[in-house]
Amino acid sequence: MRKIVLLTLLMLVMASLASLSAAAAAIPSSQSRGGSMELSKVRWANHTEALTGTAMLRMVMDVSGPVEASGIVVNEPTPRLVVTIKGTTLGKQVEDLTFDGKVVEKVSFDTSGKDTKILVDLPLMVQPNDYKVFTLPKDVKANKPFRVVVDINKPLSPPDFSFTPGLKDKVITIDPGHGGSDPGAIGPSGYQEKSATLAVAQNVKSLLEKAGATVVMTREDDRDVFGPNASDVDELKARSTVANNRKTDVFVSIHCDSFSDRSANGTTTYYYQKTLYDAMLADAVQTSLVDAGNLLDRGAKQANFYVIKRTRMPAVLVEMAFISNPNEEKLLSSPDFQKKMSLGIVRGLERFFSQAAKLN
Ligand SMILES: [Zn+2]
């Protein structure tokens, strides 16, 4: 499926936009009953905006008559552009599409209501000025039907990483897990995860700054990053956006683990392998955290967590210890242990930059 679509896409690219007009010559003949319009054909092409040079994907849909179309970007369940074409049914030949994920991951159609909804799954959230939905009138001279056009800008390509040893002049985003309306996990004696993560993050910040690094914090006090009682995805997206909007070298999210079995214990570091460096960063941070805190080494593991997946730079999510374990809860609440963990994270970052520099 993917190969076919990519091939189609490639052909469209090669033929450029001129081909769109040629392909559009197949004017839809069927106009559905009850005055409802029909969407009969969908085409895609890579396109470069003439004025700005912005690379984008353009989707052109033929409709049997004038329609109203609008688009909205949502974050649930994942980043998605929803295009609504009012009072329009879907032609039988229109099928879902799968793409390579550079601009769009998948396109599917929801025809459950009286409008056709086009669900465009995106790899990353886009800003309102990164997409456009508009209609074009029928052009008899050029033999073109009514059309709905969707333009989506290509997200900026991830930067090429080239690391130097040392912490000096590095930009590091620290994300203290939870906060504000979200306490995170709560220990048997009532200590809250959001307190431990903030205390450790603040220590890490001051240690890193002493070493000459610039620290970007997703939150500096007890608050929500997106807003109180927001959906998980909004909250987590807000946190990755803090890092994505800055030229951040690495991203560290700090958490406490929790499990129904109170004997569960130890330290884990999670990563999502999206750059050459994520696993290396996780190994380095995990090694230093275990050295510093002396708890059970549960290892560096892969996970699909939002903040490590949706940040563009190497990223880790650290589970310092189990807040559900009475002993570890006590440790997590003690300034002494918090300092040890902070030092572990900072040494891990230092370890990482020296290893990563050797890859250059
Ligand atoms: Zn957490």
mmCIF file of C-alpha atoms and ligand atoms in Angstrom:
data_model
loop_
_atom_site.group_PDB
_atom_site.id
_atom_site.type_symbol
_atom_site.label_atom_id
_atom_site.label_comp_id
_atom_site.label_asym_id
_atom_site.label_seq_id
_atom_site.Cartn_x
_atom_site.Cartn_y
_atom_site.Cartn_z
ATOM 1 C CA MET A 1 0.000 0.000 0.000
ATOM 2 C CA ARG A 2 2.657 2.432 1.060
ATOM 3 C CA LYS A 3 4.808 1.716 -1.987
ATOM 4 C CA ILE A 4 1.925 2.354 -4.302
ATOM 5 C CA VAL A 5 1.093 5.627 -2.660
ATOM 6 C CA LEU A 6 4.710 6.771 -2.646
ATOM 7 C CA LEU A 7 5.047 5.898 -6.279
ATOM 8 C CA THR A 8 1.902 7.821 -7.067
ATOM 9 C CA LEU A 9 3.249 10.698 -5.066
ATOM 10 C CA LEU A 10 6.567 10.612 -6.855
ATOM 11 C CA MET A 11 4.855 10.621 -10.210
ATOM 12 C CA LEU A 12 2.772 13.562 -9.152
ATOM 13 C CA VAL A 13 5.854 15.396 -7.989
ATOM 14 C CA MET A 14 7.691 14.773 -11.205
ATOM 15 C CA ALA A 15 4.802 15.892 -13.251
ATOM 16 C CA SER A 16 4.464 18.976 -11.025
ATOM 17 C CA LEU A 17 1.316 20.906 -10.466
ATOM 18 C CA ALA A 18 0.590 21.111 -14.175
ATOM 19 C CA SER A 19 -0.415 17.481 -13.975
ATOM 20 C CA LEU A 20 -3.003 18.320 -11.389
ATOM 21 C CA SER A 21 -4.972 20.306 -13.894
ATOM 22 C CA ALA A 22 -4.626 17.570 -16.477
ATOM 23 C CA ALA A 23 -5.711 14.902 -14.016
ATOM 24 C CA ALA A 24 -8.609 17.062 -12.952
ATOM 25 C CA ALA A 25 -10.022 16.804 -16.436
ATOM 26 C CA ALA A 26 -12.032 13.813 -15.295
ATOM 27 C CA ILE A 27 -14.943 15.915 -14.122
ATOM 28 C CA PRO A 28 -17.153 14.052 -11.676
ATOM 29 C CA SER A 29 -20.429 13.300 -13.337
ATOM 30 C CA SER A 30 -22.414 12.043 -10.409
ATOM 31 C CA GLN A 31 -24.195 14.568 -8.283
ATOM 32 C CA SER A 32 -25.837 12.760 -5.418
ATOM 33 C CA ARG A 33 -29.497 12.903 -4.586
ATOM 34 C CA GLY A 34 -30.931 15.611 -2.382
ATOM 35 C CA GLY A 35 -28.555 18.287 -3.644
ATOM 36 C CA SER A 36 -25.665 16.754 -1.727
ATOM 37 C CA MET A 37 -22.274 17.099 -3.371
ATOM 38 C CA GLU A 38 -19.907 14.244 -4.000
ATOM 39 C CA LEU A 39 -16.178 14.162 -3.382
ATOM 40 C CA SER A 40 -14.949 12.047 -6.247
ATOM 41 C CA LYS A 41 -11.194 12.217 -6.389
ATOM 42 C CA VAL A 42 -8.231 12.970 -4.134
ATOM 43 C CA ARG A 43 -4.768 13.784 -5.370
ATOM 44 C CA TRP A 44 -1.578 14.700 -3.537
ATOM 45 C CA ALA A 45 1.589 16.422 -4.654
ATOM 46 C CA ASN A 46 4.675 17.883 -3.053
ATOM 47 C CA HIS A 47 4.679 21.562 -3.717
ATOM 48 C CA THR A 48 6.982 24.493 -3.043
ATOM 49 C CA GLU A 49 5.420 27.805 -2.155
ATOM 50 C CA ALA A 50 6.720 30.200 -4.815
ATOM 51 C CA LEU A 51 7.154 33.220 -2.535
ATOM 52 C CA THR A 52 8.534 31.693 0.642
ATOM 53 C CA GLY A 53 10.105 28.492 -0.695
ATOM 54 C CA THR A 54 8.249 26.529 1.996
ATOM 55 C CA ALA A 55 7.940 22.835 1.173
ATOM 56 C CA MET A 56 4.414 21.521 1.589
ATOM 57 C CA LEU A 57 2.110 18.723 0.717
ATOM 58 C CA ARG A 58 -0.925 19.738 -1.291
ATOM 59 C CA MET A 59 -4.101 17.695 -1.426
ATOM 60 C CA VAL A 60 -6.643 18.544 -4.112
ATOM 61 C CA MET A 61 -10.131 17.047 -4.001
ATOM 62 C CA ASP A 62 -12.647 17.257 -6.805
ATOM 63 C CA VAL A 63 -16.236 17.924 -5.791
ATOM 64 C CA SER A 64 -19.362 17.905 -7.909
ATOM 65 C CA GLY A 65 -20.431 21.431 -6.927
ATOM 66 C CA PRO A 66 -19.666 24.407 -4.707
ATOM 67 C CA VAL A 67 -19.049 23.408 -1.086
ATOM 68 C CA GLU A 68 -17.922 24.909 2.184
ATOM 69 C CA ALA A 69 -14.719 23.486 3.623
ATOM 70 C CA SER A 70 -12.814 24.195 6.802
ATOM 71 C CA GLY A 71 -9.977 22.673 8.778
ATOM 72 C CA ILE A 72 -9.112 22.356 12.430
ATOM 73 C CA VAL A 73 -6.096 20.806 14.143
ATOM 74 C CA VAL A 74 -6.715 18.561 17.123
ATOM 75 C CA ASN A 75 -4.372 16.664 19.394
ATOM 76 C CA GLU A 76 -6.574 13.696 20.281
ATOM 77 C CA PRO A 77 -5.721 10.904 20.052
ATOM 78 C CA THR A 78 -2.636 12.122 18.155
ATOM 79 C CA PRO A 79 -1.896 15.276 16.120
ATOM 80 C CA ARG A 80 -4.454 15.443 13.357
ATOM 81 C CA LEU A 81 -5.912 17.902 10.861
ATOM 82 C CA VAL A 82 -9.655 17.420 10.461
ATOM 83 C CA VAL A 83 -11.061 18.879 7.245
ATOM 84 C CA THR A 84 -14.837 19.132 7.068
ATOM 85 C CA ILE A 85 -16.550 19.437 3.694
ATOM 86 C CA LYS A 86 -20.153 20.381 4.351
ATOM 87 C CA GLY A 87 -23.041 18.427 2.861
ATOM 88 C CA THR A 88 -20.774 16.164 0.886
ATOM 89 C CA THR A 89 -20.725 12.417 0.375
ATOM 90 C CA LEU A 90 -17.731 10.341 -0.561
ATOM 91 C CA GLY A 91 -17.303 8.715 -3.973
ATOM 92 C CA LYS A 92 -16.892 4.937 -3.921
ATOM 93 C CA GLN A 93 -13.453 5.078 -5.489
ATOM 94 C CA VAL A 94 -11.920 7.282 -2.786
ATOM 95 C CA GLU A 95 -9.709 5.244 -0.464
ATOM 96 C CA ASP A 96 -7.646 5.793 2.663
ATOM 97 C CA LEU A 97 -4.015 6.700 2.032
ATOM 98 C CA THR A 98 -0.808 5.920 3.893
ATOM 99 C CA PHE A 99 2.255 8.137 3.601
ATOM 100 C CA ASP A 100 5.880 8.057 4.731
ATOM 101 C CA GLY A 101 5.175 10.262 7.761
ATOM 102 C CA LYS A 102 7.408 13.159 6.770
ATOM 103 C CA VAL A 103 4.478 15.546 6.427
ATOM 104 C CA VAL A 104 1.501 13.235 6.798
ATOM 105 C CA GLU A 105 1.200 9.745 8.211
ATOM 106 C CA LYS A 106 -2.242 8.696 7.061
ATOM 107 C CA VAL A 107 -5.430 10.058 5.522
ATOM 108 C CA SER A 108 -8.793 8.497 6.269
ATOM 109 C CA PHE A 109 -12.374 9.518 5.669
ATOM 110 C CA ASP A 110 -15.241 9.730 8.125
ATOM 111 C CA THR A 111 -18.596 9.683 6.379
ATOM 112 C CA SER A 112 -20.729 8.886 9.416
ATOM 113 C CA GLY A 113 -22.408 12.321 9.399
ATOM 114 C CA LYS A 114 -23.950 14.417 6.640
ATOM 115 C CA ASP A 115 -20.570 16.054 6.054
ATOM 116 C CA THR A 116 -17.437 14.314 4.877
ATOM 117 C CA LYS A 117 -14.606 14.587 7.360
ATOM 118 C CA ILE A 118 -11.071 14.019 6.160
ATOM 119 C CA LEU A 119 -8.781 12.919 8.969
ATOM 120 C CA VAL A 120 -5.167 13.763 8.216
ATOM 121 C CA ASP A 121 -2.830 12.161 10.771
ATOM 122 C CA LEU A 122 0.308 14.243 11.282
ATOM 123 C CA PRO A 123 3.705 13.269 12.703
ATOM 124 C CA LEU A 124 3.826 16.445 14.830
ATOM 125 C CA MET A 125 1.383 19.155 15.790
ATOM 126 C CA VAL A 126 1.321 22.005 13.287
ATOM 127 C CA GLN A 127 0.683 25.666 13.994
ATOM 128 C CA PRO A 128 -2.430 27.357 12.529
ATOM 129 C CA ASN A 129 -0.322 29.096 9.879
ATOM 130 C CA ASP A 130 1.211 25.789 8.816
ATOM 131 C CA TYR A 131 -1.899 24.592 7.037
ATOM 132 C CA LYS A 132 -4.508 26.039 4.721
ATOM 133 C CA VAL A 133 -7.910 24.786 3.595
ATOM 134 C CA PHE A 134 -9.631 26.598 0.751
ATOM 135 C CA THR A 135 -11.972 26.026 -2.179
ATOM 136 C CA LEU A 136 -11.556 26.761 -5.856
ATOM 137 C CA PRO A 137 -14.504 27.423 -8.184
ATOM 138 C CA LYS A 138 -15.228 25.461 -11.285
ATOM 139 C CA ASP A 139 -13.058 26.642 -14.180
ATOM 140 C CA VAL A 140 -14.782 25.790 -17.438
ATOM 141 C CA LYS A 141 -12.006 27.187 -19.620
ATOM 142 C CA ALA A 142 -9.354 25.108 -17.926
ATOM 143 C CA ASN A 143 -11.736 22.156 -17.674
ATOM 144 C CA LYS A 144 -11.458 22.015 -13.868
ATOM 145 C CA PRO A 145 -14.265 21.088 -11.480
ATOM 146 C CA PHE A 146 -14.992 22.624 -8.086
ATOM 147 C CA ARG A 147 -12.104 21.770 -5.789
ATOM 148 C CA VAL A 148 -11.159 21.743 -2.134
ATOM 149 C CA VAL A 149 -7.451 22.314 -1.531
ATOM 150 C CA VAL A 150 -5.510 21.435 1.625
ATOM 151 C CA ASP A 151 -1.909 22.631 2.025
ATOM 152 C CA ILE A 152 0.225 21.372 4.893
ATOM 153 C CA ASN A 153 3.706 22.738 5.460
ATOM 154 C CA LYS A 154 6.466 20.240 5.925
ATOM 155 C CA PRO A 155 7.726 20.341 9.523
ATOM 156 C CA LEU A 156 11.275 21.628 9.846
ATOM 157 C CA SER A 157 13.597 18.678 9.458
ATOM 158 C CA PRO A 158 15.251 17.545 12.660
ATOM 159 C CA PRO A 159 18.605 19.223 13.152
ATOM 160 C CA ASP A 160 21.796 17.312 12.459
ATOM 161 C CA PHE A 161 23.328 16.700 15.826
ATOM 162 C CA SER A 162 26.996 17.184 16.383
ATOM 163 C CA PHE A 163 27.981 17.076 20.018
ATOM 164 C CA THR A 164 31.092 18.336 21.746
ATOM 165 C CA PRO A 165 32.298 17.082 25.128
ATOM 166 C CA GLY A 166 31.437 18.984 28.307
ATOM 167 C CA LEU A 167 28.379 20.795 29.603
ATOM 168 C CA LYS A 168 29.535 24.321 28.840
ATOM 169 C CA ASP A 169 27.280 26.162 26.368
ATOM 170 C CA LYS A 170 24.891 23.219 26.044
ATOM 171 C CA VAL A 171 21.161 23.972 26.068
ATOM 172 C CA ILE A 172 19.312 21.408 28.153
ATOM 173 C CA THR A 173 15.564 21.230 28.719
ATOM 174 C CA ILE A 174 14.556 19.795 32.070
ATOM 175 C CA ASP A 175 10.977 18.629 32.530
ATOM 176 C CA PRO A 176 9.875 18.078 36.135
ATOM 177 C CA GLY A 177 7.057 15.544 35.718
ATOM 178 C CA HIS A 178 3.477 16.529 36.685
ATOM 179 C CA GLY A 179 2.739 19.660 38.756
ATOM 180 C CA GLY A 180 -0.172 21.949 39.605
ATOM 181 C CA SER A 181 -3.483 20.119 39.317
ATOM 182 C CA ASP A 182 -1.633 16.852 38.621
ATOM 183 C CA PRO A 183 0.234 15.466 41.652
ATOM 184 C CA GLY A 184 1.531 12.426 39.748
ATOM 185 C CA ALA A 185 1.828 9.238 41.770
ATOM 186 C CA ILE A 186 1.316 9.486 45.534
ATOM 187 C CA GLY A 187 3.334 7.442 48.038
ATOM 188 C CA PRO A 188 1.894 5.327 50.884
ATOM 189 C CA SER A 189 2.494 8.143 53.360
ATOM 190 C CA GLY A 190 1.185 10.840 51.018
ATOM 191 C CA TYR A 191 4.327 12.262 49.398
ATOM 192 C CA GLN A 192 3.574 13.457 45.878
ATOM 193 C CA GLU A 193 5.608 12.733 42.764
ATOM 194 C CA LYS A 194 5.355 16.356 41.541
ATOM 195 C CA SER A 195 7.278 17.548 44.623
ATOM 196 C CA ALA A 196 10.202 15.161 44.136
ATOM 197 C CA THR A 197 10.466 15.861 40.421
ATOM 198 C CA LEU A 198 10.505 19.642 40.935
ATOM 199 C CA ALA A 199 13.073 19.515 43.747
ATOM 200 C CA VAL A 200 15.417 17.350 41.685
ATOM 201 C CA ALA A 201 14.893 19.456 38.555
ATOM 202 C CA GLN A 202 15.780 22.629 40.451
ATOM 203 C CA ASN A 203 18.977 21.026 41.745
ATOM 204 C CA VAL A 204 19.861 19.804 38.266
ATOM 205 C CA LYS A 205 19.281 23.297 36.916
ATOM 206 C CA SER A 206 21.644 24.951 39.353
ATOM 207 C CA LEU A 207 24.341 22.282 38.859
ATOM 208 C CA LEU A 208 24.132 22.577 35.081
ATOM 209 C CA GLU A 209 24.222 26.359 35.189
ATOM 210 C CA LYS A 210 27.313 26.235 37.384
ATOM 211 C CA ALA A 211 28.881 24.069 34.671
ATOM 212 C CA GLY A 212 28.114 26.733 32.058
ATOM 213 C CA ALA A 213 25.039 25.179 30.455
ATOM 214 C CA THR A 214 21.793 26.987 29.637
ATOM 215 C CA VAL A 215 18.775 25.301 31.208
ATOM 216 C CA VAL A 216 15.245 25.542 29.885
ATOM 217 C CA MET A 217 12.627 24.407 32.408
ATOM 218 C CA THR A 218 9.165 23.257 31.349
ATOM 219 C CA ARG A 219 8.002 24.480 34.764
ATOM 220 C CA GLU A 220 9.833 26.271 37.579
ATOM 221 C CA ASP A 221 7.218 25.907 40.284
ATOM 222 C CA ASP A 222 4.177 23.867 41.276
ATOM 223 C CA ARG A 223 1.981 24.390 38.240
ATOM 224 C CA ASP A 224 0.585 22.765 35.105
ATOM 225 C CA VAL A 225 2.524 23.541 31.920
ATOM 226 C CA PHE A 226 -0.491 23.630 29.558
ATOM 227 C CA GLY A 227 -3.142 24.539 32.099
ATOM 228 C CA PRO A 228 -5.053 23.037 35.025
ATOM 229 C CA ASN A 229 -6.883 19.759 34.397
ATOM 230 C CA ALA A 230 -5.886 19.639 30.731
ATOM 231 C CA SER A 231 -5.886 16.391 28.790
ATOM 232 C CA ASP A 232 -2.714 14.332 29.137
ATOM 233 C CA VAL A 233 -1.830 14.897 25.511
ATOM 234 C CA ASP A 234 -2.207 18.697 25.733
ATOM 235 C CA GLU A 235 -0.067 18.751 28.850
ATOM 236 C CA LEU A 236 2.644 16.499 27.412
ATOM 237 C CA LYS A 237 2.602 18.311 24.099
ATOM 238 C CA ALA A 238 3.097 21.618 25.894
ATOM 239 C CA ARG A 239 6.185 20.129 27.546
ATOM 240 C CA SER A 240 7.757 18.818 24.340
ATOM 241 C CA THR A 241 6.939 22.100 22.613
ATOM 242 C CA VAL A 242 9.051 23.972 25.178
ATOM 243 C CA ALA A 243 12.046 21.935 24.000
ATOM 244 C CA ASN A 244 11.126 21.929 20.305
ATOM 245 C CA ASN A 245 10.752 25.706 20.231
ATOM 246 C CA ARG A 246 14.287 26.219 21.504
ATOM 247 C CA LYS A 247 17.499 24.915 20.065
ATOM 248 C CA THR A 248 17.806 22.329 22.801
ATOM 249 C CA ASP A 249 20.611 19.752 22.760
ATOM 250 C CA VAL A 250 18.913 17.198 24.987
ATOM 251 C CA PHE A 251 15.669 16.783 26.928
ATOM 252 C CA VAL A 252 15.356 15.161 30.348
ATOM 253 C CA SER A 253 11.962 14.389 31.869
ATOM 254 C CA ILE A 254 12.075 13.545 35.576
ATOM 255 C CA HIS A 255 9.551 11.175 37.186
ATOM 256 C CA CYS A 256 8.997 8.709 40.010
ATOM 257 C CA ASP A 257 7.851 5.167 39.318
ATOM 258 C CA SER A 258 4.818 3.609 40.939
ATOM 259 C CA PHE A 259 3.360 0.109 41.045
ATOM 260 C CA SER A 260 0.551 -1.724 42.824
ATOM 261 C CA ASP A 261 3.059 -4.100 44.421
ATOM 262 C CA ARG A 262 4.761 -1.969 47.058
ATOM 263 C CA SER A 263 7.921 -4.059 46.942
ATOM 264 C CA ALA A 264 8.702 -2.925 43.380
ATOM 265 C CA ASN A 265 11.861 -0.802 43.502
ATOM 266 C CA GLY A 266 14.758 0.670 41.585
ATOM 267 C CA THR A 267 15.776 3.141 38.907
ATOM 268 C CA THR A 268 14.843 3.054 35.203
ATOM 269 C CA THR A 269 15.644 5.368 32.291
ATOM 270 C CA TYR A 270 13.404 5.304 29.215
ATOM 271 C CA TYR A 271 14.154 6.424 25.669
ATOM 272 C CA TYR A 272 12.554 6.347 22.242
ATOM 273 C CA GLN A 273 15.079 5.679 19.504
ATOM 274 C CA LYS A 274 14.396 8.544 17.077
ATOM 275 C CA THR A 275 17.933 9.868 16.706
ATOM 276 C CA LEU A 276 21.302 8.147 16.777
ATOM 277 C CA TYR A 277 21.734 9.315 20.346
ATOM 278 C CA ASP A 278 18.657 8.455 22.414
ATOM 279 C CA ALA A 279 19.861 5.032 23.596
ATOM 280 C CA MET A 280 23.325 6.401 24.303
ATOM 281 C CA LEU A 281 21.824 9.213 26.387
ATOM 282 C CA ALA A 282 19.642 6.777 28.306
ATOM 283 C CA ASP A 283 22.557 4.416 29.035
ATOM 284 C CA ALA A 284 24.743 7.266 30.241
ATOM 285 C CA VAL A 285 22.069 8.770 32.511
ATOM 286 C CA GLN A 286 21.002 5.383 33.872
ATOM 287 C CA THR A 287 24.611 4.402 34.720
ATOM 288 C CA SER A 288 25.247 7.653 36.578
ATOM 289 C CA LEU A 289 21.896 7.574 38.369
ATOM 290 C CA VAL A 290 22.521 4.063 39.674
ATOM 291 C CA ASP A 291 26.062 5.049 40.720
ATOM 292 C CA ALA A 292 24.681 8.052 42.585
ATOM 293 C CA GLY A 293 21.549 6.591 44.144
ATOM 294 C CA ASN A 294 22.619 2.978 44.664
ATOM 295 C CA LEU A 295 19.169 1.573 44.001
ATOM 296 C CA LEU A 296 18.306 -1.492 41.933
ATOM 297 C CA ASP A 297 19.427 -1.009 38.310
ATOM 298 C CA ARG A 298 16.340 -1.744 36.201
ATOM 299 C CA GLY A 299 18.176 -0.637 33.083
ATOM 300 C CA ALA A 300 17.704 1.743 30.173
ATOM 301 C CA LYS A 301 14.590 0.708 28.274
ATOM 302 C CA GLN A 302 12.678 1.660 25.162
ATOM 303 C CA ALA A 303 9.210 3.170 25.578
ATOM 304 C CA ASN A 304 6.666 5.007 23.531
ATOM 305 C CA PHE A 305 6.132 7.905 25.960
ATOM 306 C CA TYR A 306 4.930 11.112 24.369
ATOM 307 C CA VAL A 307 7.608 13.508 25.609
ATOM 308 C CA ILE A 308 10.537 11.348 24.524
ATOM 309 C CA LYS A 309 8.904 10.507 21.192
ATOM 310 C CA ARG A 310 7.676 13.953 20.189
ATOM 311 C CA THR A 311 10.744 15.951 21.153
ATOM 312 C CA ARG A 312 13.080 16.364 18.218
ATOM 313 C CA MET A 313 16.343 16.063 20.148
ATOM 314 C CA PRO A 314 17.759 13.082 22.076
ATOM 315 C CA ALA A 315 15.522 12.661 25.122
ATOM 316 C CA VAL A 316 15.122 10.497 28.193
ATOM 317 C CA LEU A 317 12.476 9.964 30.823
ATOM 318 C CA VAL A 318 13.965 9.081 34.175
ATOM 319 C CA GLU A 319 12.054 7.071 36.805
ATOM 320 C CA MET A 320 14.273 7.821 39.790
ATOM 321 C CA ALA A 321 12.725 5.348 42.244
ATOM 322 C CA PHE A 322 9.351 3.882 43.215
ATOM 323 C CA ILE A 323 7.251 6.326 45.199
ATOM 324 C CA SER A 324 4.853 3.413 45.849
ATOM 325 C CA ASN A 325 7.604 1.660 47.798
ATOM 326 C CA PRO A 326 7.673 2.954 51.420
ATOM 327 C CA ASN A 327 11.490 2.961 51.616
ATOM 328 C CA GLU A 328 11.942 4.674 48.302
ATOM 329 C CA GLU A 329 9.171 7.155 49.053
ATOM 330 C CA LYS A 330 11.156 8.224 52.120
ATOM 331 C CA LEU A 331 14.285 8.551 49.983
ATOM 332 C CA LEU A 332 12.492 10.545 47.283
ATOM 333 C CA SER A 333 11.257 13.049 49.855
ATOM 334 C CA SER A 334 14.690 13.540 51.421
ATOM 335 C CA PRO A 335 16.782 16.487 50.202
ATOM 336 C CA ASP A 336 19.866 14.319 50.543
ATOM 337 C CA PHE A 337 18.658 11.694 48.094
ATOM 338 C CA GLN A 338 17.250 14.392 45.818
ATOM 339 C CA LYS A 339 20.752 15.890 45.607
ATOM 340 C CA LYS A 340 22.225 12.479 44.786
ATOM 341 C CA MET A 341 19.736 11.977 41.966
ATOM 342 C CA SER A 342 20.425 15.459 40.630
ATOM 343 C CA LEU A 343 24.123 14.789 40.599
ATOM 344 C CA GLY A 344 23.458 11.468 38.868
ATOM 345 C CA ILE A 345 21.540 13.178 36.083
ATOM 346 C CA VAL A 346 24.195 15.858 35.607
ATOM 347 C CA ARG A 347 27.044 13.336 35.551
ATOM 348 C CA GLY A 348 25.039 11.240 33.122
ATOM 349 C CA LEU A 349 24.679 14.213 30.792
ATOM 350 C CA GLU A 350 28.398 14.869 31.006
ATOM 351 C CA ARG A 351 29.087 11.210 30.268
ATOM 352 C CA PHE A 352 26.739 11.358 27.307
ATOM 353 C CA PHE A 353 28.298 14.450 25.707
ATOM 354 C CA SER A 354 31.766 12.963 25.960
ATOM 355 C CA GLN A 355 30.614 9.688 24.347
ATOM 356 C CA ALA A 356 28.539 11.422 21.690
ATOM 357 C CA ALA A 357 31.436 13.698 20.734
ATOM 358 C CA LYS A 358 33.436 10.601 19.769
ATOM 359 C CA LEU A 359 30.795 9.698 17.175
ATOM 360 C CA ASN A 360 31.454 12.872 15.157
HETATM 361 ZN ZN ZN B 1 5.265 10.513 36.439
#
